[in-house]
Amino acid sequence: SYKRHFKDTDQLVNYTRHKLAEKTYQQAKDLVSQGNLETALSVFDQTTSYVPDFLDARHQVDQIKTQLSDSYLNQGRTLFDSGDYKNAYNLSKKSLSYGPDNSMAAQLFSDAKERLTVRLAVFPFSSSKLDQKFGNIASQTILSRALPRRSEFVQFLDRENLQKAFEEQAL
């Protein structure tokens, strides 16, 4: 770093990088054979940081990501089928983190989220003893306090979607 290309330092740096890559590559292969795919993935990534085109480390990374994505997808499907939508949602999300293009994981994620989502509508209310304005103010107060606190699994229905909700309820 003090003087670029000083004598044999470039060779020494490259030699050291290759030795480190060899060591981490073997560690990653051992982790794969033990079934510890997530740790192996990070070690293969470390290998490619030393030598980007070292052996088939990049290919190994891609293969492991596919395996992990498929594994989490299958676990998520099983949980979804048993009615455990929250864990199915989390596993499908994890599957997508390893395989963002996995359309089946995306569908499971969407289906689980749909099952977990609660739809709420707040209607103005009135009473023979209370003024109509009070019902509107109370409804607006409920909405204004609830909206900032809502989670990803709560959906407030607007007037357009209320008719759809009534039609579903009628079925």
PDB file of C-alpha atoms in Angstrom:
ATOM      1  CA  SER A   1       0.000   0.000   0.000  1.00  0.00           C
ATOM      2  CA  TYR A   2       2.996   2.294   0.456  1.00  0.00           C
ATOM      3  CA  LYS A   3       4.583   1.627  -2.882  1.00  0.00           C
ATOM      4  CA  ARG A   4       2.629  -0.087  -5.627  1.00  0.00           C
ATOM      5  CA  HIS A   5       4.303  -3.032  -7.352  1.00  0.00           C
ATOM      6  CA  PHE A   6       7.300  -3.001  -5.000  1.00  0.00           C
ATOM      7  CA  LYS A   7       9.599  -5.886  -5.921  1.00  0.00           C
ATOM      8  CA  ASP A   8       7.752  -9.168  -5.373  1.00  0.00           C
ATOM      9  CA  THR A   9       4.889  -7.919  -3.200  1.00  0.00           C
ATOM     10  CA  ASP A  10       2.261  -8.399  -5.923  1.00  0.00           C
ATOM     11  CA  GLN A  11       3.251 -12.048  -6.222  1.00  0.00           C
ATOM     12  CA  LEU A  12       3.231 -12.486  -2.469  1.00  0.00           C
ATOM     13  CA  VAL A  13      -0.206 -10.870  -2.150  1.00  0.00           C
ATOM     14  CA  ASN A  14      -1.629 -13.071  -4.924  1.00  0.00           C
ATOM     15  CA  TYR A  15      -0.037 -16.195  -3.434  1.00  0.00           C
ATOM     16  CA  THR A  16      -1.502 -15.341  -0.005  1.00  0.00           C
ATOM     17  CA  ARG A  17      -4.947 -14.672  -1.471  1.00  0.00           C
ATOM     18  CA  HIS A  18      -4.895 -18.046  -3.255  1.00  0.00           C
ATOM     19  CA  LYS A  19      -3.821 -19.858  -0.089  1.00  0.00           C
ATOM     20  CA  LEU A  20      -6.603 -18.168   1.886  1.00  0.00           C
ATOM     21  CA  ALA A  21      -9.078 -19.010  -0.876  1.00  0.00           C
ATOM     22  CA  GLU A  22      -7.975 -22.662  -0.862  1.00  0.00           C
ATOM     23  CA  LYS A  23      -8.396 -22.868   2.897  1.00  0.00           C
ATOM     24  CA  THR A  24     -11.823 -21.227   3.004  1.00  0.00           C
ATOM     25  CA  TYR A  25     -12.992 -23.196  -0.052  1.00  0.00           C
ATOM     26  CA  GLN A  26     -12.165 -26.463   1.714  1.00  0.00           C
ATOM     27  CA  GLN A  27     -13.893 -25.253   4.891  1.00  0.00           C
ATOM     28  CA  ALA A  28     -16.982 -24.423   2.858  1.00  0.00           C
ATOM     29  CA  LYS A  29     -16.964 -27.825   1.136  1.00  0.00           C
ATOM     30  CA  ASP A  30     -16.728 -29.496   4.562  1.00  0.00           C
ATOM     31  CA  LEU A  31     -19.664 -27.432   5.802  1.00  0.00           C
ATOM     32  CA  VAL A  32     -21.721 -28.451   2.761  1.00  0.00           C
ATOM     33  CA  SER A  33     -20.983 -32.135   3.416  1.00  0.00           C
ATOM     34  CA  GLN A  34     -22.130 -31.610   7.030  1.00  0.00           C
ATOM     35  CA  GLY A  35     -25.370 -30.037   5.772  1.00  0.00           C
ATOM     36  CA  ASN A  36     -24.600 -26.601   7.217  1.00  0.00           C
ATOM     37  CA  LEU A  37     -25.555 -24.712   4.067  1.00  0.00           C
ATOM     38  CA  GLU A  38     -26.036 -21.206   5.464  1.00  0.00           C
ATOM     39  CA  THR A  39     -22.578 -21.118   7.034  1.00  0.00           C
ATOM     40  CA  ALA A  40     -21.084 -22.725   3.921  1.00  0.00           C
ATOM     41  CA  LEU A  41     -22.649 -19.974   1.844  1.00  0.00           C
ATOM     42  CA  SER A  42     -20.922 -17.242   3.842  1.00  0.00           C
ATOM     43  CA  VAL A  43     -17.599 -19.113   3.707  1.00  0.00           C
ATOM     44  CA  PHE A  44     -17.882 -19.534  -0.080  1.00  0.00           C
ATOM     45  CA  ASP A  45     -18.591 -15.791  -0.271  1.00  0.00           C
ATOM     46  CA  GLN A  46     -15.417 -15.224   1.744  1.00  0.00           C
ATOM     47  CA  THR A  47     -13.529 -17.430  -0.723  1.00  0.00           C
ATOM     48  CA  THR A  48     -14.678 -15.305  -3.652  1.00  0.00           C
ATOM     49  CA  SER A  49     -13.645 -12.162  -1.785  1.00  0.00           C
ATOM     50  CA  TYR A  50     -10.057 -13.466  -1.788  1.00  0.00           C
ATOM     51  CA  VAL A  51     -10.071 -14.700  -5.384  1.00  0.00           C
ATOM     52  CA  PRO A  52     -13.262 -13.853  -7.321  1.00  0.00           C
ATOM     53  CA  ASP A  53     -12.874 -16.627  -9.898  1.00  0.00           C
ATOM     54  CA  PHE A  54     -11.505 -19.299  -7.553  1.00  0.00           C
ATOM     55  CA  LEU A  55     -12.412 -22.775  -8.806  1.00  0.00           C
ATOM     56  CA  ASP A  56     -16.193 -23.044  -8.819  1.00  0.00           C
ATOM     57  CA  ALA A  57     -16.892 -21.021  -5.671  1.00  0.00           C
ATOM     58  CA  ARG A  58     -19.374 -18.715  -7.425  1.00  0.00           C
ATOM     59  CA  HIS A  59     -21.171 -21.733  -8.862  1.00  0.00           C
ATOM     60  CA  GLN A  60     -21.271 -23.264  -5.388  1.00  0.00           C
ATOM     61  CA  VAL A  61     -22.779 -20.042  -4.004  1.00  0.00           C
ATOM     62  CA  ASP A  62     -25.516 -20.106  -6.651  1.00  0.00           C
ATOM     63  CA  GLN A  63     -26.248 -23.785  -6.015  1.00  0.00           C
ATOM     64  CA  ILE A  64     -26.480 -23.326  -2.255  1.00  0.00           C
ATOM     65  CA  LYS A  65     -28.773 -20.315  -2.626  1.00  0.00           C
ATOM     66  CA  THR A  66     -31.065 -22.409  -4.829  1.00  0.00           C
ATOM     67  CA  GLN A  67     -31.007 -25.283  -2.316  1.00  0.00           C
ATOM     68  CA  LEU A  68     -31.766 -22.969   0.597  1.00  0.00           C
ATOM     69  CA  SER A  69     -34.540 -21.217  -1.299  1.00  0.00           C
ATOM     70  CA  ASP A  70     -36.146 -24.559  -2.208  1.00  0.00           C
ATOM     71  CA  SER A  71     -35.713 -25.933   1.306  1.00  0.00           C
ATOM     72  CA  TYR A  72     -37.387 -22.933   2.952  1.00  0.00           C
ATOM     73  CA  LEU A  73     -40.115 -22.985   0.317  1.00  0.00           C
ATOM     74  CA  ASN A  74     -40.895 -26.654   1.024  1.00  0.00           C
ATOM     75  CA  GLN A  75     -40.928 -26.073   4.778  1.00  0.00           C
ATOM     76  CA  GLY A  76     -43.169 -23.060   4.268  1.00  0.00           C
ATOM     77  CA  ARG A  77     -45.596 -25.030   2.107  1.00  0.00           C
ATOM     78  CA  THR A  78     -45.877 -27.718   4.764  1.00  0.00           C
ATOM     79  CA  LEU A  79     -46.619 -25.120   7.433  1.00  0.00           C
ATOM     80  CA  PHE A  80     -49.100 -23.316   5.173  1.00  0.00           C
ATOM     81  CA  ASP A  81     -50.951 -26.569   4.513  1.00  0.00           C
ATOM     82  CA  SER A  82     -51.140 -27.203   8.259  1.00  0.00           C
ATOM     83  CA  GLY A  83     -52.574 -23.718   8.864  1.00  0.00           C
ATOM     84  CA  ASP A  84     -49.444 -22.116  10.355  1.00  0.00           C
ATOM     85  CA  TYR A  85     -49.587 -19.059   8.089  1.00  0.00           C
ATOM     86  CA  LYS A  86     -47.274 -16.844  10.143  1.00  0.00           C
ATOM     87  CA  ASN A  87     -44.339 -19.274   9.983  1.00  0.00           C
ATOM     88  CA  ALA A  88     -45.153 -20.066   6.347  1.00  0.00           C
ATOM     89  CA  TYR A  89     -44.972 -16.333   5.659  1.00  0.00           C
ATOM     90  CA  ASN A  90     -41.585 -16.050   7.410  1.00  0.00           C
ATOM     91  CA  LEU A  91     -40.129 -19.074   5.623  1.00  0.00           C
ATOM     92  CA  SER A  92     -41.362 -17.918   2.224  1.00  0.00           C
ATOM     93  CA  LYS A  93     -39.769 -14.543   2.919  1.00  0.00           C
ATOM     94  CA  LYS A  94     -36.515 -16.309   3.787  1.00  0.00           C
ATOM     95  CA  SER A  95     -36.819 -18.409   0.631  1.00  0.00           C
ATOM     96  CA  LEU A  96     -37.145 -15.220  -1.408  1.00  0.00           C
ATOM     97  CA  SER A  97     -34.040 -13.766   0.254  1.00  0.00           C
ATOM     98  CA  TYR A  98     -32.015 -16.641  -1.261  1.00  0.00           C
ATOM     99  CA  GLY A  99     -33.961 -16.872  -4.510  1.00  0.00           C
ATOM    100  CA  PRO A 100     -35.624 -13.553  -5.352  1.00  0.00           C
ATOM    101  CA  ASP A 101     -36.815 -14.951  -8.689  1.00  0.00           C
ATOM    102  CA  ASN A 102     -38.479 -17.996  -7.116  1.00  0.00           C
ATOM    103  CA  SER A 103     -42.059 -17.538  -8.322  1.00  0.00           C
ATOM    104  CA  MET A 104     -43.412 -20.343  -6.138  1.00  0.00           C
ATOM    105  CA  ALA A 105     -41.923 -18.702  -3.033  1.00  0.00           C
ATOM    106  CA  ALA A 106     -43.406 -15.378  -4.117  1.00  0.00           C
ATOM    107  CA  GLN A 107     -46.824 -17.026  -4.497  1.00  0.00           C
ATOM    108  CA  LEU A 108     -46.578 -18.696  -1.079  1.00  0.00           C
ATOM    109  CA  PHE A 109     -45.511 -15.364   0.437  1.00  0.00           C
ATOM    110  CA  SER A 110     -48.526 -13.668  -1.132  1.00  0.00           C
ATOM    111  CA  ASP A 111     -50.943 -16.444  -0.105  1.00  0.00           C
ATOM    112  CA  ALA A 112     -49.687 -16.509   3.498  1.00  0.00           C
ATOM    113  CA  LYS A 113     -49.863 -12.731   3.752  1.00  0.00           C
ATOM    114  CA  GLU A 114     -53.401 -12.820   2.364  1.00  0.00           C
ATOM    115  CA  ARG A 115     -54.426 -15.349   5.037  1.00  0.00           C
ATOM    116  CA  LEU A 116     -52.836 -13.273   7.794  1.00  0.00           C
ATOM    117  CA  THR A 117     -54.276  -9.947   6.708  1.00  0.00           C
ATOM    118  CA  VAL A 118     -57.230  -8.603   8.626  1.00  0.00           C
ATOM    119  CA  ARG A 119     -59.432  -6.122   6.803  1.00  0.00           C
ATOM    120  CA  LEU A 120     -61.106  -3.419   8.829  1.00  0.00           C
ATOM    121  CA  ALA A 121     -63.649  -0.794   7.982  1.00  0.00           C
ATOM    122  CA  VAL A 122     -64.800   1.959  10.303  1.00  0.00           C
ATOM    123  CA  PHE A 123     -68.297   3.208   9.669  1.00  0.00           C
ATOM    124  CA  PRO A 124     -69.756   6.419  10.982  1.00  0.00           C
ATOM    125  CA  PHE A 125     -72.266   5.621  13.647  1.00  0.00           C
ATOM    126  CA  SER A 126     -75.196   7.470  14.986  1.00  0.00           C
ATOM    127  CA  SER A 127     -77.629   7.294  17.788  1.00  0.00           C
ATOM    128  CA  SER A 128     -81.008   8.835  18.366  1.00  0.00           C
ATOM    129  CA  LYS A 129     -79.539  10.561  21.410  1.00  0.00           C
ATOM    130  CA  LEU A 130     -76.344  11.827  19.734  1.00  0.00           C
ATOM    131  CA  ASP A 131     -75.712  14.287  16.982  1.00  0.00           C
ATOM    132  CA  GLN A 132     -74.628  12.913  13.536  1.00  0.00           C
ATOM    133  CA  LYS A 133     -71.456  15.028  13.790  1.00  0.00           C
ATOM    134  CA  PHE A 134     -70.409  13.073  16.873  1.00  0.00           C
ATOM    135  CA  GLY A 135     -70.543   9.773  14.926  1.00  0.00           C
ATOM    136  CA  ASN A 136     -68.378  11.195  12.134  1.00  0.00           C
ATOM    137  CA  ILE A 137     -65.873  12.676  14.585  1.00  0.00           C
ATOM    138  CA  ALA A 138     -65.645   9.420  16.532  1.00  0.00           C
ATOM    139  CA  SER A 139     -65.069   7.427  13.318  1.00  0.00           C
ATOM    140  CA  GLN A 140     -62.351   9.831  12.167  1.00  0.00           C
ATOM    141  CA  THR A 141     -60.677   9.689  15.585  1.00  0.00           C
ATOM    142  CA  ILE A 142     -60.607   5.890  15.528  1.00  0.00           C
ATOM    143  CA  LEU A 143     -59.074   5.892  12.046  1.00  0.00           C
ATOM    144  CA  SER A 144     -56.520   8.612  12.795  1.00  0.00           C
ATOM    145  CA  ARG A 145     -55.260   6.720  15.840  1.00  0.00           C
ATOM    146  CA  ALA A 146     -55.286   3.296  14.218  1.00  0.00           C
ATOM    147  CA  LEU A 147     -53.598   4.119  10.897  1.00  0.00           C
ATOM    148  CA  PRO A 148     -50.133   5.017  12.245  1.00  0.00           C
ATOM    149  CA  ARG A 149     -50.078   1.876  14.404  1.00  0.00           C
ATOM    150  CA  ARG A 150     -51.169  -0.597  11.789  1.00  0.00           C
ATOM    151  CA  SER A 151     -49.058  -3.594  10.950  1.00  0.00           C
ATOM    152  CA  GLU A 152     -48.418  -5.163   7.579  1.00  0.00           C
ATOM    153  CA  PHE A 153     -51.264  -7.577   8.321  1.00  0.00           C
ATOM    154  CA  VAL A 154     -53.958  -4.963   8.843  1.00  0.00           C
ATOM    155  CA  GLN A 155     -55.675  -3.408   5.872  1.00  0.00           C
ATOM    156  CA  PHE A 156     -58.189  -0.623   6.185  1.00  0.00           C
ATOM    157  CA  LEU A 157     -60.927  -0.669   3.598  1.00  0.00           C
ATOM    158  CA  ASP A 158     -61.898   2.506   1.857  1.00  0.00           C
ATOM    159  CA  ARG A 159     -65.360   3.241   0.528  1.00  0.00           C
ATOM    160  CA  GLU A 160     -64.580   1.647  -2.862  1.00  0.00           C
ATOM    161  CA  ASN A 161     -63.667  -1.686  -1.322  1.00  0.00           C
ATOM    162  CA  LEU A 162     -66.521  -1.758   1.157  1.00  0.00           C
ATOM    163  CA  GLN A 163     -68.958  -2.936  -1.521  1.00  0.00           C
ATOM    164  CA  LYS A 164     -66.596  -5.833  -2.339  1.00  0.00           C
ATOM    165  CA  ALA A 165     -66.435  -6.703   1.345  1.00  0.00           C
ATOM    166  CA  PHE A 166     -70.221  -6.713   1.592  1.00  0.00           C
ATOM    167  CA  GLU A 167     -70.469  -8.959  -1.458  1.00  0.00           C
ATOM    168  CA  GLU A 168     -67.954 -11.405   0.036  1.00  0.00           C
ATOM    169  CA  GLN A 169     -69.786 -11.360   3.341  1.00  0.00           C
ATOM    170  CA  ALA A 170     -73.064 -12.107   1.554  1.00  0.00           C
ATOM    171  CA  LEU A 171     -71.497 -15.203  -0.032  1.00  0.00           C
TER     172      LEU A 171
END
